[in-house]
Amino acid sequence: LLQNTMRSALLLLGLFGLGLCSVKTLWPLPTTVQVGGQEVLVSNFTCLQTNVQSDVIAEACDRYNRWIFPVAATNFKLLDSSNAIGQVAINVQSNDFDLQLGIDESYSLAITTSGVKINAGTIYGALHALETLSQCIDYDPARHVYAAQTVTINDSPRYPWRGLLVDTARHFLPLSFLKSHVVEALAMNKMNTLHLHIVDAQSWPLVVPQYPLLSGRGAYAPEATYTAKDIADLVEYARRRGVRVVPEIDVPGHSYAIGQGYPDLVAHCPSYEANVNNIPVDPTKNATYEMLRAVIGGLVAVCPDKTFHTGGDELVRGCW
């Protein structure tokens, strides 16, 4: 039930990105919108990258072509007579593809009678421009054509960190769901950060080769786990949509799941153990730090973001 509820909520967010195809209802609202008011017909477009070449942009163009034009425009006579535009010229200034907090995500988008022009500092701004373009084009079922208004848009985010925290420890979400529902919804709403709260007291889904019992006994089920390959796959999938993945390992508190596989690495206090959230790691043992070094080192190897979250909340110090 919870997974279905979350799916519905995230898809609702996504509808703001794809369903409101009008310059009056762009989501999120761009910095400036100047409407020309002239209608232009649009056919399946091709992208022309005029400066920096990127397979991320080429892939995004194919993806948005599928999303914007889900049905065929069959009024060929009208399309031919109006010289429908079908080219998107994308000019990206920087070849820095490293997605980090604070990267330039600004863009400009112009829809004219001669075509579509996108200018952006980085490929990530260009991705946002393609999302905005998808909202500007609507299907006219009466005429069986796709149409847009001439418009000039300049946009940049107000906040550099625009994120969603997903807790996969208390409610495991398969990798496929994280990609197809969470990351896609974030990109549609021009949010740029997936805060992945991977582990907590309730479960430990992260596979750590040096410590197999962490997930072996700490995960909800053998299939409810993420390998390093899974995390790397998610990171790259998200990057190609302009979304950072910031992992969180919640320590030193909330460590009950660690104790399921390695009881010697957590502190044992009978007066506190009625609540699993009260169990911290044992800070007096070198083995605890060796385990944490393996866990964090493995994640850092596949998560290139410069931000790493170590939790730190709700530590019950009385057990120490």
Coordinates of C-alpha atoms in Angstrom, one line a residue:
L1 CA 0.0 0.0 0.0
L2 CA 2.8 2.4 0.9
Q3 CA 4.7 1.7 -2.3
N4 CA 1.5 2.3 -4.3
T5 CA 0.8 5.5 -2.5
M6 CA 4.4 6.7 -3.1
R7 CA 4.1 5.7 -6.8
S8 CA 0.9 7.7 -7.1
A9 CA 2.4 10.8 -5.4
L10 CA 5.6 10.8 -7.6
L11 CA 3.6 10.2 -10.8
L12 CA 1.4 13.2 -9.7
L13 CA 4.6 15.3 -9.5
G14 CA 5.5 14.0 -12.9
L15 CA 2.2 15.1 -14.4
F16 CA 3.1 18.6 -13.6
G17 CA 6.1 18.2 -15.9
L18 CA 4.2 16.5 -18.8
G19 CA 0.5 17.2 -18.6
L20 CA 0.3 21.0 -18.4
C21 CA 1.3 21.8 -21.9
S22 CA 0.9 25.6 -22.0
V23 CA 3.3 28.5 -21.5
K24 CA 0.8 29.8 -18.9
T25 CA 1.2 26.7 -16.7
L26 CA 4.9 25.8 -16.9
W27 CA 6.2 24.0 -13.9
P28 CA 8.2 25.1 -12.1
L29 CA 7.6 28.6 -13.2
P30 CA 10.6 29.9 -15.2
T31 CA 12.4 33.1 -14.3
T32 CA 11.0 35.0 -17.3
V33 CA 8.5 34.1 -20.0
Q34 CA 7.9 36.3 -23.0
V35 CA 5.1 35.0 -25.1
G36 CA 5.0 35.9 -28.8
G37 CA 1.5 34.6 -29.3
Q38 CA 2.0 33.1 -32.8
E39 CA 1.2 29.4 -33.3
V40 CA 3.7 27.1 -34.7
L41 CA 3.1 23.4 -35.6
V42 CA 5.7 21.0 -34.4
S43 CA 6.7 17.6 -35.8
N44 CA 9.1 15.0 -34.3
F45 CA 12.2 17.0 -33.9
T46 CA 15.9 16.3 -34.4
C47 CA 18.5 17.9 -32.1
L48 CA 21.5 19.7 -33.6
Q49 CA 24.2 20.2 -31.0
T50 CA 26.1 23.2 -32.3
N51 CA 29.0 23.4 -29.8
V52 CA 29.6 20.8 -27.1
Q53 CA 28.7 17.3 -28.2
S54 CA 27.1 15.0 -25.5
D55 CA 25.5 11.6 -25.7
V56 CA 23.5 12.7 -22.6
I57 CA 21.8 15.3 -24.7
A58 CA 21.4 13.0 -27.7
E59 CA 19.7 10.4 -25.4
A60 CA 17.5 13.0 -23.8
C61 CA 16.3 14.2 -27.2
D62 CA 15.3 10.7 -28.1
R63 CA 13.5 10.3 -24.8
Y64 CA 11.6 13.6 -25.1
N65 CA 10.6 12.8 -28.7
R66 CA 8.9 9.7 -27.4
W67 CA 7.2 11.6 -24.5
I68 CA 6.1 14.7 -26.5
F69 CA 4.8 12.8 -29.5
P70 CA 3.1 9.7 -28.1
V71 CA 0.7 9.5 -31.0
A72 CA 1.3 10.3 -34.7
A73 CA 0.3 13.6 -36.1
T74 CA -1.8 12.5 -39.2
N75 CA -2.8 15.8 -40.7
F76 CA 0.0 15.8 -43.3
K77 CA -1.7 18.3 -45.5
L78 CA -1.7 21.0 -42.7
L79 CA 1.8 20.0 -41.6
D80 CA 3.2 20.4 -45.2
S81 CA 1.4 23.7 -45.8
S82 CA 2.7 25.3 -42.7
N83 CA 6.3 24.1 -42.8
A84 CA 6.1 22.7 -39.3
I85 CA 9.3 23.1 -37.3
G86 CA 11.3 20.0 -36.5
Q87 CA 14.8 21.0 -35.4
V88 CA 16.1 21.9 -32.0
A89 CA 19.4 23.7 -32.0
I90 CA 21.2 23.2 -28.7
N91 CA 24.2 25.3 -27.8
V92 CA 26.1 24.2 -24.6
Q93 CA 29.0 26.3 -23.5
S94 CA 30.9 24.1 -21.1
N95 CA 32.2 20.6 -21.6
D96 CA 32.2 20.0 -17.8
F97 CA 29.9 17.1 -17.3
D98 CA 30.7 16.6 -13.6
L99 CA 27.4 17.0 -11.8
Q100 CA 28.0 18.6 -8.4
L101 CA 26.2 21.0 -6.1
G102 CA 26.2 24.6 -7.6
I103 CA 26.8 23.7 -11.2
D104 CA 25.3 26.1 -13.7
E105 CA 21.8 24.9 -14.5
S106 CA 20.5 28.0 -16.3
Y107 CA 19.2 28.0 -19.9
S108 CA 17.3 30.0 -22.4
L109 CA 14.7 28.5 -24.8
A110 CA 13.2 30.2 -27.8
I111 CA 10.4 28.8 -29.9
T112 CA 10.2 30.7 -33.2
T113 CA 8.6 30.1 -36.6
S114 CA 11.9 28.9 -37.9
G115 CA 12.8 26.4 -35.1
V116 CA 13.7 25.9 -31.5
K117 CA 16.9 27.3 -30.0
I118 CA 18.4 26.3 -26.6
N119 CA 21.4 28.0 -25.0
A120 CA 22.8 26.6 -21.8
G121 CA 26.0 26.8 -19.8
T122 CA 26.1 23.1 -19.2
I123 CA 24.3 19.9 -20.4
Y124 CA 22.3 20.0 -17.2
G125 CA 20.8 23.4 -18.1
A126 CA 20.0 22.0 -21.5
L127 CA 18.2 19.0 -19.9
H128 CA 16.0 21.5 -18.1
A129 CA 15.3 23.3 -21.3
L130 CA 14.2 20.1 -23.0
E131 CA 11.8 19.5 -20.1
T132 CA 10.4 23.0 -20.5
L133 CA 10.1 22.5 -24.2
S134 CA 8.0 19.3 -23.6
Q135 CA 5.5 21.4 -21.6
C136 CA 5.2 24.0 -24.3
I137 CA 4.0 21.5 -27.0
D138 CA 0.4 20.2 -27.0
Y139 CA -1.5 17.8 -29.2
D140 CA -4.6 19.2 -30.9
P141 CA -7.0 16.3 -31.3
A142 CA -9.4 18.2 -33.5
R143 CA -6.7 18.9 -36.1
H144 CA -4.5 15.9 -35.4
V145 CA -1.3 18.0 -35.1
Y146 CA 1.1 19.2 -32.4
A147 CA 1.3 22.9 -31.7
A148 CA 3.1 25.4 -29.6
Q149 CA 3.3 29.2 -29.2
T150 CA 6.3 31.3 -30.0
V151 CA 7.9 32.1 -26.8
T152 CA 11.3 33.2 -25.2
I153 CA 12.1 31.7 -21.8
N154 CA 15.1 32.5 -19.6
D155 CA 15.4 30.3 -16.5
S156 CA 17.8 29.5 -13.6
P157 CA 17.1 27.7 -10.3
R158 CA 16.5 29.8 -7.2
Y159 CA 18.0 27.1 -5.0
P160 CA 21.1 25.0 -5.8
W161 CA 19.9 22.0 -3.7
R162 CA 16.4 20.9 -4.8
G163 CA 16.0 17.4 -3.4
L164 CA 13.9 14.5 -2.2
L165 CA 14.9 12.1 0.6
V166 CA 13.9 8.5 0.1
D167 CA 14.3 6.1 3.0
T168 CA 14.9 2.6 1.6
A169 CA 15.7 1.2 5.1
R170 CA 12.2 1.4 6.5
H171 CA 10.6 0.8 3.1
F172 CA 12.7 -1.0 0.5
L173 CA 12.3 0.2 -3.0
P174 CA 13.6 -1.8 -6.0
L175 CA 16.3 -0.3 -8.2
S176 CA 13.8 -0.3 -11.1
F177 CA 11.3 1.8 -9.1
L178 CA 14.0 4.3 -8.0
K179 CA 14.9 4.8 -11.6
S180 CA 11.6 4.8 -13.4
H181 CA 9.5 6.6 -10.7
V182 CA 11.7 8.6 -8.3
V183 CA 14.5 9.8 -10.6
E184 CA 12.2 10.5 -13.6
A185 CA 9.7 12.4 -11.4
L186 CA 12.6 14.5 -10.0
A187 CA 13.9 15.4 -13.4
M188 CA 10.4 16.3 -14.6
N189 CA 10.1 18.8 -11.8
K190 CA 13.7 20.1 -12.3
M191 CA 14.7 18.8 -8.9
N192 CA 18.4 17.9 -8.9
T193 CA 19.1 15.8 -5.8
L194 CA 18.1 12.3 -4.6
H195 CA 19.0 12.0 -1.0
L196 CA 19.3 8.2 -0.6
H197 CA 18.8 7.2 3.0
I198 CA 20.0 3.6 2.4
V199 CA 20.3 2.0 5.9
D200 CA 18.8 2.5 9.3
A201 CA 17.9 0.6 12.4
Q202 CA 15.1 -1.3 10.7
S203 CA 17.1 -2.8 7.9
W204 CA 20.5 -2.9 6.1
P205 CA 19.9 -3.4 2.3
L206 CA 23.4 -2.4 1.3
V207 CA 25.6 -5.3 0.2
V208 CA 29.2 -4.8 1.6
P209 CA 31.4 -7.6 0.3
Q210 CA 33.9 -7.4 3.3
Y211 CA 30.9 -7.7 5.7
P212 CA 28.4 -10.0 4.0
L213 CA 26.2 -10.5 7.2
L214 CA 25.3 -6.8 7.2
S215 CA 22.8 -7.4 4.4
G216 CA 22.8 -11.2 4.8
R217 CA 21.0 -10.8 8.2
G218 CA 20.1 -7.1 8.2
A219 CA 18.1 -6.9 5.0
Y220 CA 14.3 -7.6 4.9
A221 CA 14.9 -10.4 2.3
P222 CA 17.8 -11.6 0.1
E223 CA 16.2 -9.8 -2.9
A224 CA 15.7 -6.6 -0.9
T225 CA 19.3 -5.4 -1.3
Y226 CA 21.5 -3.1 -3.4
T227 CA 25.0 -4.0 -4.6
A228 CA 27.7 -1.5 -5.5
K229 CA 26.8 -2.2 -9.1
D230 CA 23.2 -1.3 -8.4
I231 CA 24.2 2.0 -6.8
A232 CA 26.5 2.9 -9.6
D233 CA 23.8 2.1 -12.1
L234 CA 21.4 4.4 -10.2
V235 CA 24.0 7.2 -10.0
E236 CA 24.6 7.1 -13.8
Y237 CA 20.9 6.9 -14.6
A238 CA 20.2 9.9 -12.4
R239 CA 23.2 11.9 -13.7
R240 CA 21.9 11.5 -17.3
R241 CA 18.8 13.3 -16.1
G242 CA 20.5 16.0 -14.1
V243 CA 19.9 14.4 -10.7
R244 CA 22.7 13.9 -8.1
V245 CA 22.6 10.9 -5.7
V246 CA 23.7 11.8 -2.2
P247 CA 24.0 8.6 -0.1
E248 CA 23.4 8.4 3.6
I249 CA 24.7 5.9 6.1
D250 CA 23.0 6.6 9.4
V251 CA 25.5 6.2 12.2
P252 CA 26.5 6.2 15.0
G253 CA 22.9 5.7 16.3
H254 CA 20.2 3.7 14.6
S255 CA 22.5 0.7 14.3
Y256 CA 20.3 -2.2 15.3
A257 CA 20.5 -3.7 11.8
I258 CA 24.3 -3.8 12.1
G259 CA 24.0 -5.9 15.2
Q260 CA 21.9 -8.5 13.4
G261 CA 24.9 -9.6 11.5
Y262 CA 27.7 -8.4 13.8
P263 CA 26.5 -8.1 17.4
D264 CA 30.0 -7.3 18.6
L265 CA 30.0 -4.0 16.7
V266 CA 27.0 -2.5 18.6
A267 CA 26.6 -1.4 22.2
H268 CA 24.4 -3.6 24.4
C269 CA 22.3 -1.8 27.0
P270 CA 19.3 -3.9 28.2
S271 CA 17.5 -0.8 29.6
Y272 CA 17.5 0.7 26.1
E273 CA 17.0 -2.3 23.8
A274 CA 13.2 -2.3 23.8
N275 CA 13.4 0.4 21.1
V276 CA 15.6 -0.6 18.1
N277 CA 16.2 3.0 17.3
N278 CA 18.2 3.3 20.6
I279 CA 21.0 0.9 19.6
P280 CA 24.3 2.7 18.6
V281 CA 27.6 1.2 17.3
D282 CA 30.2 0.4 19.9
P283 CA 32.8 3.2 19.6
T284 CA 35.3 1.5 21.8
K285 CA 36.3 -1.1 19.2
N286 CA 38.7 -0.7 16.3
A287 CA 36.6 -3.2 14.4
T288 CA 33.7 -0.8 14.4
Y289 CA 35.8 1.8 12.5
E290 CA 37.2 -0.8 10.1
M291 CA 33.6 -1.8 9.2
L292 CA 32.6 1.8 8.7
R293 CA 35.7 2.4 6.6
A294 CA 34.6 -0.5 4.3
V295 CA 31.0 0.7 4.1
I296 CA 31.8 4.3 3.3
G297 CA 34.7 3.6 1.1
G298 CA 32.6 1.3 -1.0
L299 CA 29.9 3.9 -1.5
V300 CA 32.3 6.7 -2.2
A301 CA 33.8 4.6 -5.0
V302 CA 30.5 4.5 -6.8
C303 CA 29.0 7.9 -5.7
P304 CA 31.1 10.7 -7.1
D305 CA 29.2 13.5 -5.4
K306 CA 31.3 15.6 -3.1
T307 CA 28.5 15.4 -0.4
F308 CA 28.2 12.3 1.8
H309 CA 25.6 12.1 4.6
T310 CA 26.5 10.3 7.8
G311 CA 23.1 10.7 9.6
G312 CA 24.0 11.4 13.2
D313 CA 20.5 11.9 14.4
E314 CA 18.8 10.6 17.5
L315 CA 21.9 9.2 19.2
V316 CA 21.0 7.8 22.6
R317 CA 24.3 8.6 24.4
G318 CA 23.1 7.0 27.7
C319 CA 24.0 3.6 26.2
W320 CA 27.6 4.7 26.0

